[in-house]
PDB file of C-alpha atoms and ligand atoms in Angstrom:
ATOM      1  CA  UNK A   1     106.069 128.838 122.398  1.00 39.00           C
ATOM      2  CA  UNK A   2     109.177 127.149 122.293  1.00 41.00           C
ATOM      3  CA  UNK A   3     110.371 124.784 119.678  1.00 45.00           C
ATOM      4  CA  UNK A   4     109.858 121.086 120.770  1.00 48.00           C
ATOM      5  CA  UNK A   5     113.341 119.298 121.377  1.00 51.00           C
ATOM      6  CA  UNK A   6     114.415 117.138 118.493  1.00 52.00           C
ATOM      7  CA  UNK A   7     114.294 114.329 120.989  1.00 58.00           C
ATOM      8  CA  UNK A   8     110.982 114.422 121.609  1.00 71.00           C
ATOM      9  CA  UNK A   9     110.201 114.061 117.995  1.00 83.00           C
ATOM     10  CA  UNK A  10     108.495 110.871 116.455  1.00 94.00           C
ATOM     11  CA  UNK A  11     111.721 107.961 115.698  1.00 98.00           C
ATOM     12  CA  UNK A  12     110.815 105.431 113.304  1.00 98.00           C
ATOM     13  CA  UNK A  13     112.975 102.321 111.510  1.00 98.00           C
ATOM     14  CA  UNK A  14     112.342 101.140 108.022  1.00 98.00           C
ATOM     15  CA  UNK A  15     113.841  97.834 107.341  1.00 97.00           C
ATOM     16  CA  UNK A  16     112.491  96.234 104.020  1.00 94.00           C
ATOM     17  CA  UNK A  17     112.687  92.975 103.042  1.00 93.00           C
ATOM     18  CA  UNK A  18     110.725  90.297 100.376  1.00 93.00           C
ATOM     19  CA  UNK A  19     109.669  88.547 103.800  1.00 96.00           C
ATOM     20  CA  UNK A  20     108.889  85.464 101.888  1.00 96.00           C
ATOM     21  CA  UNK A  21     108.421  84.908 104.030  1.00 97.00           C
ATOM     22  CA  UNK A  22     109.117  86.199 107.475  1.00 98.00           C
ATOM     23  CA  UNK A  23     111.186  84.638 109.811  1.00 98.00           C
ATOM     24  CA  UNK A  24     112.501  84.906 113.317  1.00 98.00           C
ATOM     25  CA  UNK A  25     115.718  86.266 112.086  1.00 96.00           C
ATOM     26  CA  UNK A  26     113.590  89.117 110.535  1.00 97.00           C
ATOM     27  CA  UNK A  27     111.790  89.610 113.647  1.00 98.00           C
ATOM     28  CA  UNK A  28     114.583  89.109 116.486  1.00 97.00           C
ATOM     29  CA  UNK A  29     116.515  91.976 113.876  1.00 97.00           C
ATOM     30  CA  UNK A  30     113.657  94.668 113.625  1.00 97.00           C
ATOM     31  CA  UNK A  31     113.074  94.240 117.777  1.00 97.00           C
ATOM     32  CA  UNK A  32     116.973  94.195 118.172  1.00 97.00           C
ATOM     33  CA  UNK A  33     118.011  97.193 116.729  1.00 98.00           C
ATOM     34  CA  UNK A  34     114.303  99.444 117.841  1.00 98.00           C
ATOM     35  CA  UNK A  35     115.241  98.281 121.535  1.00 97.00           C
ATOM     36  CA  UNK A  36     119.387  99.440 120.896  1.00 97.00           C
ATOM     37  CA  UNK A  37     118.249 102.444 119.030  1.00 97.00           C
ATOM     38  CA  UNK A  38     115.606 103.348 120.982  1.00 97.00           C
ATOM     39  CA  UNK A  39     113.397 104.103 117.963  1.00 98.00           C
ATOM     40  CA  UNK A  40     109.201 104.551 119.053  1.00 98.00           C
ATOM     41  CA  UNK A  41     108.724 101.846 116.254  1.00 97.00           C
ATOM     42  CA  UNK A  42     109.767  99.780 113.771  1.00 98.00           C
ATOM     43  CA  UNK A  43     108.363  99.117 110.471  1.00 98.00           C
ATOM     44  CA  UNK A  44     109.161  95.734 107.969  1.00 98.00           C
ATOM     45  CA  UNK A  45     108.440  97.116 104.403  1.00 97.00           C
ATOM     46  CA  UNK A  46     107.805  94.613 102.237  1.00 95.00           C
ATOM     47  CA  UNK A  47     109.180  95.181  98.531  1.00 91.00           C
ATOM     48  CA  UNK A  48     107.078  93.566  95.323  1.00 87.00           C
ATOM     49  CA  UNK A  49     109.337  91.221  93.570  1.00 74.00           C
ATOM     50  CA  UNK A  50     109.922  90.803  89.642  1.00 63.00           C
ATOM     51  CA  UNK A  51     107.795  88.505  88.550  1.00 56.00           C
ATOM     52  CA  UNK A  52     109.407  84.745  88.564  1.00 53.00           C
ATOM     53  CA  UNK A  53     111.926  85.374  90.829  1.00 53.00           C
ATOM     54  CA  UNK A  54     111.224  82.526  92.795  1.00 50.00           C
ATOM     55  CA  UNK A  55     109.422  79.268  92.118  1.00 46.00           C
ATOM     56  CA  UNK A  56     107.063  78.996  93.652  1.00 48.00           C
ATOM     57  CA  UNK A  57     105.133  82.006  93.379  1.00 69.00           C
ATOM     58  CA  UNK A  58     103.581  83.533  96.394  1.00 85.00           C
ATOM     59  CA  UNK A  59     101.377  86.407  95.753  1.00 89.00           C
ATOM     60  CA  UNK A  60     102.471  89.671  97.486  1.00 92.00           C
ATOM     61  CA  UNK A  61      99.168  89.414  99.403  1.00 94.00           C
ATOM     62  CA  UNK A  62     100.396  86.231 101.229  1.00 97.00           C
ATOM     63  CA  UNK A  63     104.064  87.920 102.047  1.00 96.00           C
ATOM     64  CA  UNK A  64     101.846  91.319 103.734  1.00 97.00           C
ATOM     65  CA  UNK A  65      99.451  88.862 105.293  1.00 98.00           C
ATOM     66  CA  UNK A  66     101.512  86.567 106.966  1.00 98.00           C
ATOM     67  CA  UNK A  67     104.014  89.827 108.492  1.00 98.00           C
ATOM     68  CA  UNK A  68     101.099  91.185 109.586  1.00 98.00           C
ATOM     69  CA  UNK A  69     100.493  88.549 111.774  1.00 98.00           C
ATOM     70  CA  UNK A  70     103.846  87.712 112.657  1.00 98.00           C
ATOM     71  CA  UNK A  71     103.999  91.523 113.918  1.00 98.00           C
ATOM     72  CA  UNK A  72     100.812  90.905 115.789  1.00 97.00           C
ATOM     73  CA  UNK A  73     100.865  91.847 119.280  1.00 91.00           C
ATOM     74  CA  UNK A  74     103.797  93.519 119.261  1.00 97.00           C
ATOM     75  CA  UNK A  75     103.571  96.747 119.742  1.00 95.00           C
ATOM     76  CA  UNK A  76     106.950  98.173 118.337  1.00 96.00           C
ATOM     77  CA  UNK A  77     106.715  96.355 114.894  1.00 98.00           C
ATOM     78  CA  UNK A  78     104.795  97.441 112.258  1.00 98.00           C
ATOM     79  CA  UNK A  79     104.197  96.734 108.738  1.00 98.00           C
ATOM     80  CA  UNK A  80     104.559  99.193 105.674  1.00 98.00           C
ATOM     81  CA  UNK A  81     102.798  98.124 102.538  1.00 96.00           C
ATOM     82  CA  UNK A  82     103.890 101.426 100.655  1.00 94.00           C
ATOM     83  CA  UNK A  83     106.311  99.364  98.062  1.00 93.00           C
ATOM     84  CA  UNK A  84     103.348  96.833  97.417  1.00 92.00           C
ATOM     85  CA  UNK A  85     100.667  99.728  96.851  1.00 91.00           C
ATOM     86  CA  UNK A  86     102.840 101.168  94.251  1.00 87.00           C
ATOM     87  CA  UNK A  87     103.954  98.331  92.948  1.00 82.00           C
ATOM     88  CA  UNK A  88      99.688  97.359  92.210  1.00 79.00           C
ATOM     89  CA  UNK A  89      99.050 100.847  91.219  1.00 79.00           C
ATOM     90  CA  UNK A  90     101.797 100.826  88.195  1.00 74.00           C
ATOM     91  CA  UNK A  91     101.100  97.378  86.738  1.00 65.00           C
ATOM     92  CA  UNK A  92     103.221  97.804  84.302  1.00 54.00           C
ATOM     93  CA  UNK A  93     105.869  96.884  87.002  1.00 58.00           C
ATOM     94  CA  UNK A  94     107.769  99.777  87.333  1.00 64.00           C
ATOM     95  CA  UNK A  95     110.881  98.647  89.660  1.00 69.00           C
ATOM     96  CA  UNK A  96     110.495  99.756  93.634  1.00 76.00           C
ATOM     97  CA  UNK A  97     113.221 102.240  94.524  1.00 90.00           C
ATOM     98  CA  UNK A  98     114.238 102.624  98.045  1.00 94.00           C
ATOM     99  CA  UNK A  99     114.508 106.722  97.563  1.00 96.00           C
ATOM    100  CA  UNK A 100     110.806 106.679  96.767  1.00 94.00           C
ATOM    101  CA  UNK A 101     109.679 104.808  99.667  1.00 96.00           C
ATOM    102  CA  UNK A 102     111.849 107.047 102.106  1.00 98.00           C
ATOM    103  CA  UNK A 103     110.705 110.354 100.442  1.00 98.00           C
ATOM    104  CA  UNK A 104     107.008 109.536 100.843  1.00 97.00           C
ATOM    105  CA  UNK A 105     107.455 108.391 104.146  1.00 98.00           C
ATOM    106  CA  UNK A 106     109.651 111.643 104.807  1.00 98.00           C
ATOM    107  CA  UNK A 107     106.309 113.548 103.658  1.00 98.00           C
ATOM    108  CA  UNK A 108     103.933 111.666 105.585  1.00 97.00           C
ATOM    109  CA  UNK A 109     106.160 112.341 109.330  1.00 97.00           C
ATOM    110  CA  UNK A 110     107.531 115.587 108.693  1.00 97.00           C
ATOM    111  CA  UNK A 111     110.668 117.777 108.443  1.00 97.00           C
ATOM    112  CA  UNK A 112     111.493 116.638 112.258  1.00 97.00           C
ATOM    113  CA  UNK A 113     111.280 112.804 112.527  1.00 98.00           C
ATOM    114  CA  UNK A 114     113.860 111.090 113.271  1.00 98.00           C
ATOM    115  CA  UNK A 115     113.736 108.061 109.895  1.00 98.00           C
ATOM    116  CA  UNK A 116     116.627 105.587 110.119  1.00 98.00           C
ATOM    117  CA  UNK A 117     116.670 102.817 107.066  1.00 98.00           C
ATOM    118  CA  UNK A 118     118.162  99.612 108.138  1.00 98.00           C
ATOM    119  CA  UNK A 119     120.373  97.516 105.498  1.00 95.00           C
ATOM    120  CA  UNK A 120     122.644  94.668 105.650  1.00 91.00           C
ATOM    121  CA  UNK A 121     126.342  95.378 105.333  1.00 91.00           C
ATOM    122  CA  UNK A 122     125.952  93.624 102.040  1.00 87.00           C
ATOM    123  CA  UNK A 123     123.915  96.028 100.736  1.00 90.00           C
ATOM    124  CA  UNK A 124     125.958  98.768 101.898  1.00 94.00           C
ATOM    125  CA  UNK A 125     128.988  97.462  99.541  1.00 92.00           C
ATOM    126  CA  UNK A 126     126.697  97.528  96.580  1.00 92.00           C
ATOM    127  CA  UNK A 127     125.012 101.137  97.685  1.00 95.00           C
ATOM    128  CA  UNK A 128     126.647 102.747  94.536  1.00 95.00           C
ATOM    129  CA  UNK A 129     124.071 100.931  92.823  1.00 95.00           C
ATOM    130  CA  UNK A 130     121.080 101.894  94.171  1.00 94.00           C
ATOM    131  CA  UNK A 131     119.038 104.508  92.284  1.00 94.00           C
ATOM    132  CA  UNK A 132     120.267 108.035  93.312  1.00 95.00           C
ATOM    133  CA  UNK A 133     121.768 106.627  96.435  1.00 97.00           C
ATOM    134  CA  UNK A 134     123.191 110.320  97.087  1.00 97.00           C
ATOM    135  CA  UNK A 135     119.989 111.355  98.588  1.00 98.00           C
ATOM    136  CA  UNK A 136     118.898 108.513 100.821  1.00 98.00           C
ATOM    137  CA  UNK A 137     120.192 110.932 103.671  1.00 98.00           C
ATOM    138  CA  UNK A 138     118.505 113.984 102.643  1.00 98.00           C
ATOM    139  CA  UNK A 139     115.535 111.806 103.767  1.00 98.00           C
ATOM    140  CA  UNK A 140     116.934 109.123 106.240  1.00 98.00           C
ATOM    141  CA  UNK A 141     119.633 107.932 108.347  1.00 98.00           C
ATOM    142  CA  UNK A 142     120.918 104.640 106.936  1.00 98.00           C
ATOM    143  CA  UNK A 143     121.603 102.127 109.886  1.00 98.00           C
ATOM    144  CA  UNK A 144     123.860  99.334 108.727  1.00 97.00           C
ATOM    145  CA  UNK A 145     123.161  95.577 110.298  1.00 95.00           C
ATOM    146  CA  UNK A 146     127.368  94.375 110.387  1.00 89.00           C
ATOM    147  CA  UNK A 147     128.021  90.875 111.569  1.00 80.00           C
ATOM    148  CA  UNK A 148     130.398  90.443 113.919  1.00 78.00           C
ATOM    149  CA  UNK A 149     133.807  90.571 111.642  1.00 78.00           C
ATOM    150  CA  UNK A 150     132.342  92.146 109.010  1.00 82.00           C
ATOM    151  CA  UNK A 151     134.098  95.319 107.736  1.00 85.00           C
ATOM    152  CA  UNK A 152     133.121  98.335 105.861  1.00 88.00           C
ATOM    153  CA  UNK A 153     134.234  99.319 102.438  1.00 89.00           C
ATOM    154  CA  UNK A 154     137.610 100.863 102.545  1.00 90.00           C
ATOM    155  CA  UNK A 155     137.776 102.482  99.006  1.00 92.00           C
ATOM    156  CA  UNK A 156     135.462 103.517  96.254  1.00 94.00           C
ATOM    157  CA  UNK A 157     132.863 106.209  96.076  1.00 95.00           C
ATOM    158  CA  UNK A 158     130.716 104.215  99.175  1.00 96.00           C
ATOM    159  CA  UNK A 159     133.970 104.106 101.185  1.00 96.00           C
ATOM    160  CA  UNK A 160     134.478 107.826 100.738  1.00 96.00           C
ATOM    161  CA  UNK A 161     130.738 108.910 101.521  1.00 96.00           C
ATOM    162  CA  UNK A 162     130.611 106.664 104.732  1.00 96.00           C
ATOM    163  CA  UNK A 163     133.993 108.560 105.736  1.00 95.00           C
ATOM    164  CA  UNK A 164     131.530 111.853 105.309  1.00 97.00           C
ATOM    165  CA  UNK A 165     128.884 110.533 107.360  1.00 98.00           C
ATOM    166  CA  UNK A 166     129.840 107.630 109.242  1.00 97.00           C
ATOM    167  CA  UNK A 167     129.031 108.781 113.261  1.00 98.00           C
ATOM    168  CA  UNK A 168     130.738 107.039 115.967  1.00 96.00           C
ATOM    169  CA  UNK A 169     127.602 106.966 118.738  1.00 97.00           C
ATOM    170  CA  UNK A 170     123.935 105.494 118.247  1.00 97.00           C
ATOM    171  CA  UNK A 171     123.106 108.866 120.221  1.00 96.00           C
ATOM    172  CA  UNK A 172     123.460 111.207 117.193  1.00 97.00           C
ATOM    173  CA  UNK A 173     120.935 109.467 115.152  1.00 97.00           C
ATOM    174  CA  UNK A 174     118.308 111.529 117.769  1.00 97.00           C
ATOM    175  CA  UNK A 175     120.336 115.301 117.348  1.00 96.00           C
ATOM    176  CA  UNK A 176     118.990 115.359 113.617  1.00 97.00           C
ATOM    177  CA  UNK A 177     116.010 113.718 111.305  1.00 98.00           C
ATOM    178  CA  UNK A 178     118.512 112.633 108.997  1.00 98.00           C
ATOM    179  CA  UNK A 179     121.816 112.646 107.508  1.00 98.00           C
ATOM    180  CA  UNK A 180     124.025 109.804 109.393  1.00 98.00           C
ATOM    181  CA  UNK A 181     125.287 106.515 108.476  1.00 98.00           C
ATOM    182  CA  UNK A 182     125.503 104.391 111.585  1.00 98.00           C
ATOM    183  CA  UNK A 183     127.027 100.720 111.679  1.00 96.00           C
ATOM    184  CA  UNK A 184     125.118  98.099 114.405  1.00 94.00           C
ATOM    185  CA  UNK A 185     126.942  94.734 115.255  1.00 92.00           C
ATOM    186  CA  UNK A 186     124.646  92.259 115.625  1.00 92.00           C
ATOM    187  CA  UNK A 187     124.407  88.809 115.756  1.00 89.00           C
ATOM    188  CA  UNK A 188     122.104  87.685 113.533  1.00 89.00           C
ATOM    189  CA  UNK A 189     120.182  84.341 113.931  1.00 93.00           C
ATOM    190  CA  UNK A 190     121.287  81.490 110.746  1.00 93.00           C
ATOM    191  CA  UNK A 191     117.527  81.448 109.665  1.00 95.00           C
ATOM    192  CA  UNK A 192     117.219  82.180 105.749  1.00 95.00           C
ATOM    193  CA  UNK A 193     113.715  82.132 103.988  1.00 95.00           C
ATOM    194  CA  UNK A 194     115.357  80.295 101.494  1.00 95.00           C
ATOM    195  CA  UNK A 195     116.013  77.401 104.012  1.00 96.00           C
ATOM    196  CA  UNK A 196     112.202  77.797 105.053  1.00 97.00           C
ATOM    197  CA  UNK A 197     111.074  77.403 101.410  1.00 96.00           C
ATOM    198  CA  UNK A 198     113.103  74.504 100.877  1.00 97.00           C
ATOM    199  CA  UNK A 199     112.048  72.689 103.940  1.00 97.00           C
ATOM    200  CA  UNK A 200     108.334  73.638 102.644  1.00 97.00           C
ATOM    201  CA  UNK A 201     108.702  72.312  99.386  1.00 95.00           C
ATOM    202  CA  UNK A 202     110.161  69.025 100.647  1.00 96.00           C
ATOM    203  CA  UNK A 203     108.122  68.609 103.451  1.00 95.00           C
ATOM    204  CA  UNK A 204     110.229  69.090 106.534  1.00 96.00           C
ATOM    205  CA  UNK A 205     109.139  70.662 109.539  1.00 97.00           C
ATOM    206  CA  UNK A 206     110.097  74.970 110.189  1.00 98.00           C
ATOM    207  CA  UNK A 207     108.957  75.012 113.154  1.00 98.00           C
ATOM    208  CA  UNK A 208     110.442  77.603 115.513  1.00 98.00           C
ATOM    209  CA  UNK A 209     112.191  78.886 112.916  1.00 98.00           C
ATOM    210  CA  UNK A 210     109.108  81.546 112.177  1.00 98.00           C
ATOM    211  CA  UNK A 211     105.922  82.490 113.946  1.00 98.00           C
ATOM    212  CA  UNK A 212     103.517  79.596 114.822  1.00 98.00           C
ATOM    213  CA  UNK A 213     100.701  81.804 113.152  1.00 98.00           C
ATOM    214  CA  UNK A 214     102.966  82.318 109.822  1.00 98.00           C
ATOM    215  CA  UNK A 215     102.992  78.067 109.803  1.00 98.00           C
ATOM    216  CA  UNK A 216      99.434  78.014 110.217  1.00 98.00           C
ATOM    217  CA  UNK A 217      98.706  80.697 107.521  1.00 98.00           C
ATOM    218  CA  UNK A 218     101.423  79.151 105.301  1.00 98.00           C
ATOM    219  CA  UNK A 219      99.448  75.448 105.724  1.00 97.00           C
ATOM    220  CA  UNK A 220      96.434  77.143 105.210  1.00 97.00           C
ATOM    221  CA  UNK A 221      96.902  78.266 101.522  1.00 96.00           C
ATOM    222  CA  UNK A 222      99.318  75.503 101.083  1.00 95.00           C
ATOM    223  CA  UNK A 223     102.145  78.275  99.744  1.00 96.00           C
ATOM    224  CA  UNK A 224     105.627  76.701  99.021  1.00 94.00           C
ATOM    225  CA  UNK A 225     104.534  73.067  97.996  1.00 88.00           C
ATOM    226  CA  UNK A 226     106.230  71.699  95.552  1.00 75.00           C
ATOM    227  CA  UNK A 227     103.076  70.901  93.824  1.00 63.00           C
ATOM    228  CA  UNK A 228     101.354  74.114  94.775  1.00 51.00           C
TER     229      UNK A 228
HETATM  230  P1  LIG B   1     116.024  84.872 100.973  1.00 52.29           P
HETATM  231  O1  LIG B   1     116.579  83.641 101.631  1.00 52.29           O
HETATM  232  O2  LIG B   1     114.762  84.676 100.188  1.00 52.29           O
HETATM  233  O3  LIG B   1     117.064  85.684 100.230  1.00 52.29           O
HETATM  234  P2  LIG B   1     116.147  86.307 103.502  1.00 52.29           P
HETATM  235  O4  LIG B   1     115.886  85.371 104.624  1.00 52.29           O
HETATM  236  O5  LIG B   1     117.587  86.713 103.278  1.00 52.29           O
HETATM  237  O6  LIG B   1     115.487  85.785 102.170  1.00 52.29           O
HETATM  238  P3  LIG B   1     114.984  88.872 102.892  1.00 52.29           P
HETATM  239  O7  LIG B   1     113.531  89.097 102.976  1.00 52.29           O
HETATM  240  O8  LIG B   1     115.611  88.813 101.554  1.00 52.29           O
HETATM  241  O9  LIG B   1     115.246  87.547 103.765  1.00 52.29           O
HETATM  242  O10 LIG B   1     115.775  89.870 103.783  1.00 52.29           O
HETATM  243  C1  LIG B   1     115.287  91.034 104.318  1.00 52.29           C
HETATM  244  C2  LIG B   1     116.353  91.637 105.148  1.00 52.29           C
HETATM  245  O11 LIG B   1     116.567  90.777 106.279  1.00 52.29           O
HETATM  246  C3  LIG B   1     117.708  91.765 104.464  1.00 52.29           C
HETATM  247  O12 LIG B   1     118.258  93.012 104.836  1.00 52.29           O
HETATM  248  C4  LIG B   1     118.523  90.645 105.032  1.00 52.29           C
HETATM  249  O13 LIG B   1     119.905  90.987 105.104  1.00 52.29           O
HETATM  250  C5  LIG B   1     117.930  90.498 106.422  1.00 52.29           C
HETATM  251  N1  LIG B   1     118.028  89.139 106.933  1.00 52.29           N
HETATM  252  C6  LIG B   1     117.934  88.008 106.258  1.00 52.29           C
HETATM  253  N2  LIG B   1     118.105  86.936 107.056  1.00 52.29           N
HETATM  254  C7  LIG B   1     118.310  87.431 108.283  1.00 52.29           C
HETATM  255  C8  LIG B   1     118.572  86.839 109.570  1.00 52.29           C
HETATM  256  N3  LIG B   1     118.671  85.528 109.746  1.00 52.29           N
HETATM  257  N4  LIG B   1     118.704  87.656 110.612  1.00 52.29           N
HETATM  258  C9  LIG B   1     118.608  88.988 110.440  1.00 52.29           C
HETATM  259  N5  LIG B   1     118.393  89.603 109.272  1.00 52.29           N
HETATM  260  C10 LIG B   1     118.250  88.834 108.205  1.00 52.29           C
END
């Protein structure tokens, strides 16, 4: 029997997120880059937050629930509550790290799927940061969302390792599981969950701005009030 091509192997994105909560530039992103990359699905991970991040609080049930229906119906999006599982299973808080997420996921698809994590250029100039950020590519390819005029590092240890592993087509990302850093222009939408939670909290309309189901689940269990 011969081996299957690598092409023909399961492609998934990972793009997490606190979602809090999920908006159209969220959404319009995930689609984006699964239709450019050609990736079988996409999957918003939601990541627990510290506790009092933000005021006010939203449970981390409210943030799964209302991507869950904001990915409803679409068949390419998917939601991956592995950060919040952990997250309730160690209640002593333990922080989320990005390398556990894409080594569990690793083990759960297999030596041969193709995984590509999706980050913001902003994250990528902070990557030195990240717990053992070394080994995201023995797990994953790391697909970095650039604005237009945006431009990568160009010295430093992250400047260096993106010279390593930087490719210059989307197609490579499908000749191995892993290993790549590739950088996606896009133009995102100027949609911020911050704005959302302020117009919440003051009472101003967001609609269009997210999912008309999010709005009704939001006004539902009256998150974001002020006096909430
Ligand atoms: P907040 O305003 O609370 O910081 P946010 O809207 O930036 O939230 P996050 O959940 O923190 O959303 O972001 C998840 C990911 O989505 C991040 O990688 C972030 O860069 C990206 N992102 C945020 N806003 C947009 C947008 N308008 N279009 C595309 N991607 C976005």
């Amino acid at each position: 029997m011969s081996t299957p091509e690598l092409s023909q192997q399961p492609s998934v994105g990972l793009f997490g997120g606190t979602f809090n909560p999920v908006h159209i530039g969220h959404l319009r992103l995930a689609l984006e880059i699964r239709q450019h990359l050609q990736l079988d699905e996409m999957r918003l991970m939601p990541c627990a937050l510290p506790p009092h991040r933000d005021a006010p609080e939203v449970a981390a049930q409210h943030r799964l629930a209302m991507l869950q229906l904001a990915v409803a119906g679409e068949p390419g999006l998917q939601v991956d509550d592995r950060e919040l599982r952990r997250a309730a299973a160690h209640a002593e808080a333990r922080p989320s790290y990005t390398i556990d997420s894409v080594a569990e996921l690793r083990t759960e698809l297999g030596p041969q799927a193709v995984i590509c994590l999706c980050i913001g250029m902003d994250s990528l100039l902070s990557l030195d940061t990240w717990h053992r950020w070394r080994e995201l590519l023995d797990f994953v390819h790391l697909v970095v969302v650039a604005r237009p005029g945006w431009t990568a590092p160009q010295s430093g240890d992250v400047a260096e390792w993106l010279k390593q592993h930087r490719i210059e087509d989307a197609d490579q990302l499908h000749q191995q599981p892993a290993g790549k850093v590739w950088l996606e222009t896009l133009t995102l939408l100027p949609v911020s969950s911050t704005e959302i939670r302020h117009n919440l909290a003051v009472g101003q309309s967001v609609r269009y701005l997210l999912p008309e189901a999010v709005i009704g689940y939001i006004s539902k269990y009256k998150l974001y009030a002020r006096d909430a």
